[in-house]
Amino acid sequence: MTYRPPTPYAPPRRPSLPPGLRPSRRRPRLTRRGRLALLLGALVAVAAAVAVALPLLLTRDEPAVEQPRALLVPEGWRAGQVYRAVDRSLGLPEGTTRKAATASATALPLPAAAGGNPEGYLFPATYPVLDATTPEELLRFMVDTAGKRFGAARIAEGARAHGMSVYETVIAASVVQAEADNPEDMAKVARVVHNRLARGMALQMDSTLNYALGRSTVDTTVEDTRLRSPYNTYARKGLPPSPIGNPGDQAVDAVIRPADGDWLYFVTVAPGDTRFTADYATHQANVAEFNANRGAEKG
């Protein structure tokens, strides 16, 4: 038997890997696209952090913005109603806005024909109100709005076409606004006003008496028609000396573009049933029907 010396120990070798799978000793390098993706990811993360922090900073450092309240002035409201609404909206003692309306310091931009009376020029609309708003600012806003609406060329042209000034048109529109409650009837009432003025007849409008008496009613007595007042259009011919309320666009449009008709009389016999006629006997019959309806309502 032949002797063989022992084989020296050698640690096992790892199996050789193909070159493409051998681990690299170099640090990995990003491609150009990879670097761009990493940069965009970082920017997105920063933007998200700012978006979260910014509202917190604004809430902490900036005061909250006051939201305006709305003051609604409906078509046909009289100046007194507007004054009371402004006082309530601003939390002021009653009478504060009325005093401001005629104070020389307020200097409302009214037409000369108004003689300082803002009736008719407190334009019906919705107005924004803040805690710091003053009666003078609100009144000036309303009168400015009326001046722009009534100052339109079509209104001046329409007034001239009927032999009226713009101020007289506003007066007539305030009567129309008080006497009718829809555009169709407004156009017919405006025609009655024009027809009566053209014939030299008294307007005989209950709305003007109501204004003089500080009330609103459909019941007019013979005693009422004897009232000594320039607003008594039963006893006094022509338009009243000033508007009797604040008309809206529809009433003004009715005056400058009235309906065609020969009507001289009208009466609202029942809600939604206003009858127009040029015949006095027919009008008397309509009035009798109105009185019967009113009697039934009160009974």
Coordinates of C-alpha atoms in Angstrom, one line a residue:
M1 CA 0.0 0.0 0.0
T2 CA 1.5 3.3 -1.1
Y3 CA 1.6 6.1 1.5
R4 CA 0.1 9.4 0.6
P5 CA 0.7 12.6 2.7
P6 CA -2.4 14.5 3.9
T7 CA -3.8 17.3 1.7
P8 CA -3.3 20.7 3.3
Y9 CA -6.7 22.4 4.4
A10 CA -8.0 25.1 2.1
P11 CA -11.2 27.1 2.7
P12 CA -14.0 26.3 0.2
R13 CA -14.2 28.7 -2.7
R14 CA -17.4 30.4 -3.7
P15 CA -18.7 29.3 -7.0
S16 CA -17.7 31.7 -9.7
L17 CA -20.6 33.9 -10.9
P18 CA -20.9 35.1 -14.4
P19 CA -19.6 38.7 -14.9
G20 CA -23.1 40.2 -15.1
L21 CA -24.1 38.9 -11.7
R22 CA -21.0 39.6 -9.8
P23 CA -21.5 42.2 -6.9
S24 CA -19.9 45.5 -7.5
R25 CA -17.8 47.2 -5.0
R26 CA -18.6 50.7 -6.4
R27 CA -21.4 52.9 -4.9
P28 CA -24.6 52.9 -6.9
R29 CA -25.1 55.9 -9.3
L30 CA -28.5 57.3 -10.3
T31 CA -29.3 57.8 -13.9
R32 CA -30.3 61.3 -15.1
R33 CA -34.0 60.2 -15.0
G34 CA -33.6 58.8 -11.5
R35 CA -32.0 62.1 -10.2
L36 CA -34.9 64.1 -11.7
A37 CA -37.5 61.8 -10.0
L38 CA -35.7 62.2 -6.7
L39 CA -35.6 66.0 -7.0
L40 CA -39.3 66.2 -7.9
G41 CA -40.2 64.0 -5.0
A42 CA -38.3 66.3 -2.6
L43 CA -40.1 69.3 -4.0
V44 CA -43.5 67.7 -3.6
A45 CA -42.7 66.9 0.0
V46 CA -41.6 70.5 0.7
A47 CA -44.8 71.9 -1.0
A48 CA -47.0 69.6 1.0
A49 CA -45.3 70.7 4.2
V50 CA -45.8 74.4 3.3
A51 CA -49.5 73.8 2.3
V52 CA -50.1 72.4 5.8
A53 CA -48.2 75.1 7.6
L54 CA -49.5 78.1 5.6
P55 CA -53.2 78.0 6.8
L56 CA -51.9 77.6 10.3
L57 CA -49.8 80.7 10.0
L58 CA -52.6 82.7 8.3
T59 CA -55.1 81.6 11.0
R60 CA -52.6 82.6 13.7
D61 CA -51.4 85.9 12.4
E62 CA -54.2 87.4 10.3
P63 CA -57.6 88.5 11.6
A64 CA -60.8 86.9 10.2
V65 CA -62.5 88.8 7.3
E66 CA -65.9 90.1 8.3
Q67 CA -68.8 88.8 6.1
P68 CA -71.2 91.5 5.1
R69 CA -74.9 91.3 6.1
A70 CA -77.6 92.0 3.6
L71 CA -80.1 94.9 3.9
L72 CA -83.1 94.5 1.5
V73 CA -85.0 97.6 0.4
P74 CA -88.2 96.4 -1.4
E75 CA -89.8 98.3 -4.3
G76 CA -92.3 100.9 -3.1
W77 CA -91.0 101.3 0.4
R78 CA -91.3 104.9 1.7
A79 CA -88.3 106.7 3.1
G80 CA -89.5 106.2 6.6
Q81 CA -89.5 102.5 6.2
V82 CA -86.0 102.6 4.8
Y83 CA -84.8 104.7 7.7
R84 CA -86.2 102.3 10.3
A85 CA -84.6 99.3 8.4
V86 CA -81.2 101.0 8.4
D87 CA -81.4 101.8 12.1
R88 CA -82.3 98.1 12.9
S89 CA -79.6 96.8 10.6
L90 CA -76.9 99.0 12.2
G91 CA -78.2 98.6 15.7
L92 CA -78.8 102.4 16.1
P93 CA -81.5 104.2 18.0
E94 CA -84.7 104.8 16.0
G95 CA -84.6 108.1 14.2
T96 CA -80.8 108.2 13.7
T97 CA -80.9 107.5 9.9
R98 CA -83.8 110.0 9.5
K99 CA -81.7 112.7 11.0
A100 CA -78.7 111.8 8.9
A101 CA -80.8 111.9 5.7
T102 CA -81.5 115.6 5.9
A103 CA -78.3 116.7 7.7
S104 CA -76.2 119.1 5.6
A105 CA -73.0 117.1 6.4
T106 CA -74.5 114.1 4.6
A107 CA -74.8 116.0 1.3
L108 CA -76.7 113.3 -0.6
P109 CA -76.3 113.7 -4.4
L110 CA -80.0 114.4 -5.1
P111 CA -81.4 116.3 -8.1
A112 CA -82.1 120.0 -7.4
A113 CA -85.8 119.4 -8.0
A114 CA -85.9 117.1 -4.9
G115 CA -85.2 120.1 -2.6
G116 CA -83.1 117.8 -0.3
N117 CA -85.9 115.3 0.1
P118 CA -84.5 111.8 -0.7
E119 CA -87.9 110.2 -1.1
G120 CA -88.0 108.3 -4.4
Y121 CA -84.2 108.1 -4.6
L122 CA -83.5 105.5 -2.0
F123 CA -83.3 102.9 -4.7
P124 CA -84.8 99.5 -3.9
A125 CA -82.1 96.8 -3.9
T126 CA -80.0 94.6 -1.6
Y127 CA -77.1 96.4 0.1
P128 CA -74.1 95.0 2.0
V129 CA -73.7 96.1 5.6
L130 CA -70.6 95.8 7.8
D131 CA -70.2 96.6 11.5
A132 CA -68.4 99.9 10.5
T133 CA -71.1 101.0 8.0
T134 CA -72.7 104.3 8.8
P135 CA -76.2 105.6 7.9
E136 CA -74.6 108.3 5.7
E137 CA -72.7 105.7 3.7
L138 CA -75.8 103.6 3.1
L139 CA -78.0 106.5 2.2
R140 CA -75.3 107.8 -0.3
F141 CA -75.0 104.3 -1.8
M142 CA -78.8 104.2 -2.3
V143 CA -79.0 107.7 -3.9
D144 CA -76.0 107.0 -6.1
T145 CA -77.6 103.9 -7.3
A146 CA -80.9 105.7 -8.1
G147 CA -78.9 108.5 -9.9
K148 CA -77.3 105.9 -12.1
R149 CA -80.5 104.1 -12.9
F150 CA -82.6 107.2 -13.4
G151 CA -79.8 108.9 -15.3
A152 CA -79.9 106.4 -18.1
A153 CA -80.4 108.0 -21.6
R154 CA -83.6 106.0 -22.3
I155 CA -85.3 107.4 -19.2
A156 CA -84.4 111.0 -20.1
E157 CA -85.7 110.4 -23.6
G158 CA -88.9 108.6 -22.4
A159 CA -89.6 111.5 -19.9
R160 CA -89.2 114.1 -22.7
A161 CA -91.5 112.1 -25.0
H162 CA -94.3 112.5 -22.4
G163 CA -93.5 116.2 -21.6
M164 CA -92.0 115.3 -18.2
S165 CA -88.7 115.9 -16.4
V166 CA -86.9 112.9 -15.0
Y167 CA -87.9 113.9 -11.5
E168 CA -91.6 114.0 -12.5
T169 CA -91.1 110.6 -14.1
V170 CA -89.9 109.3 -10.7
I171 CA -92.9 110.9 -9.0
A172 CA -95.3 109.2 -11.5
A173 CA -93.4 105.9 -11.1
S174 CA -93.8 106.0 -7.3
V175 CA -97.6 106.4 -7.8
V176 CA -97.7 103.5 -10.3
Q177 CA -95.6 101.4 -7.9
A178 CA -98.1 102.0 -5.1
E179 CA -101.2 101.3 -7.2
A180 CA -100.1 98.1 -9.1
D181 CA -98.4 94.9 -8.2
N182 CA -97.3 93.5 -11.6
P183 CA -95.7 94.9 -14.8
E184 CA -98.9 94.5 -16.9
D185 CA -101.0 96.5 -14.5
M186 CA -98.2 99.0 -14.0
A187 CA -98.2 99.8 -17.7
K188 CA -102.0 100.3 -17.6
V189 CA -101.9 102.5 -14.5
A190 CA -99.2 104.6 -16.1
R191 CA -101.5 105.1 -19.1
V192 CA -104.3 106.3 -16.8
V193 CA -101.9 108.8 -15.2
H194 CA -100.8 110.1 -18.6
N195 CA -104.4 110.3 -19.9
R196 CA -105.7 112.1 -16.8
L197 CA -102.8 114.6 -16.9
A198 CA -103.3 115.2 -20.6
R199 CA -107.0 116.0 -19.9
G200 CA -106.3 118.2 -17.0
M201 CA -108.1 115.8 -14.6
A202 CA -107.2 115.2 -11.0
L203 CA -105.4 111.9 -10.6
Q204 CA -107.6 110.8 -7.7
M205 CA -105.2 108.2 -6.4
D206 CA -105.7 106.7 -3.0
S207 CA -102.0 106.0 -2.7
T208 CA -101.2 109.7 -2.5
L209 CA -103.8 110.2 0.3
N210 CA -102.3 107.2 2.2
Y211 CA -98.9 108.9 1.9
A212 CA -100.2 112.1 3.3
L213 CA -101.9 110.3 6.2
G214 CA -98.9 108.0 6.9
R215 CA -100.9 104.8 6.3
S216 CA -101.5 102.0 3.8
T217 CA -105.1 100.9 3.1
V218 CA -107.5 100.2 0.3
D219 CA -110.3 101.9 2.1
T220 CA -110.8 105.6 1.3
T221 CA -113.6 107.7 2.8
V222 CA -115.2 110.9 1.5
E223 CA -113.8 112.6 4.5
D224 CA -110.3 111.5 3.4
T225 CA -110.7 113.2 0.1
R226 CA -111.2 116.5 1.8
L227 CA -107.8 116.4 3.4
R228 CA -105.9 119.7 3.1
S229 CA -102.6 118.4 1.7
P230 CA -100.6 118.9 -1.5
Y231 CA -100.6 115.1 -1.7
N232 CA -104.4 115.0 -1.9
T233 CA -104.8 114.2 -5.7
Y234 CA -108.6 114.2 -5.3
A235 CA -108.6 118.0 -4.6
R236 CA -105.4 119.0 -6.3
K237 CA -104.6 118.5 -10.0
G238 CA -101.3 117.3 -11.4
L239 CA -98.7 115.1 -9.8
P240 CA -97.9 115.2 -6.1
P241 CA -95.0 117.5 -5.1
S242 CA -92.6 114.6 -4.5
P243 CA -92.4 110.8 -4.9
I244 CA -94.6 108.9 -2.5
G245 CA -92.2 106.0 -2.2
N246 CA -89.1 104.5 -3.9
P247 CA -90.0 102.9 -7.2
G248 CA -88.2 100.1 -8.9
D249 CA -87.1 99.7 -12.6
Q250 CA -90.5 98.2 -13.6
A251 CA -92.5 101.1 -12.4
V252 CA -90.2 103.6 -14.1
D253 CA -90.3 101.6 -17.3
A254 CA -94.1 101.6 -17.2
V255 CA -94.2 105.4 -17.0
I256 CA -91.9 105.9 -20.0
R257 CA -93.5 103.0 -22.0
P258 CA -97.1 102.9 -20.9
A259 CA -99.7 100.5 -22.4
D260 CA -101.9 101.7 -25.2
G261 CA -105.5 102.5 -24.1
D262 CA -108.0 105.3 -23.4
W263 CA -108.6 104.3 -19.8
L264 CA -109.4 107.0 -17.2
Y265 CA -110.4 104.8 -14.3
F266 CA -109.3 101.6 -12.6
V267 CA -110.1 99.7 -9.4
T268 CA -108.8 96.3 -8.1
V269 CA -112.1 94.5 -7.5
A270 CA -110.3 91.4 -6.0
P271 CA -106.7 90.2 -5.8
G272 CA -105.5 89.8 -9.3
D273 CA -108.6 91.4 -10.8
T274 CA -107.9 95.1 -11.6
R275 CA -110.3 96.6 -14.1
F276 CA -109.6 99.5 -16.4
T277 CA -112.2 101.5 -18.3
A278 CA -112.8 104.9 -19.9
D279 CA -116.5 104.8 -19.0
Y280 CA -117.5 106.3 -15.7
A281 CA -120.7 104.2 -15.3
T282 CA -118.7 101.0 -15.8
H283 CA -116.2 102.2 -13.3
Q284 CA -119.0 102.9 -10.7
A285 CA -120.3 99.4 -11.2
N286 CA -116.7 98.0 -10.6
V287 CA -116.4 100.1 -7.5
A288 CA -119.7 98.8 -6.2
E289 CA -118.4 95.2 -6.7
F290 CA -115.2 96.2 -4.9
N291 CA -117.2 97.6 -1.9
A292 CA -119.3 94.4 -1.8
N293 CA -116.2 92.3 -1.7
R294 CA -114.7 94.4 1.1
G295 CA -117.9 94.2 3.1
A296 CA -117.9 90.4 2.8
E297 CA -114.2 90.3 3.9
K298 CA -114.9 92.4 7.0
G299 CA -118.2 90.6 7.8

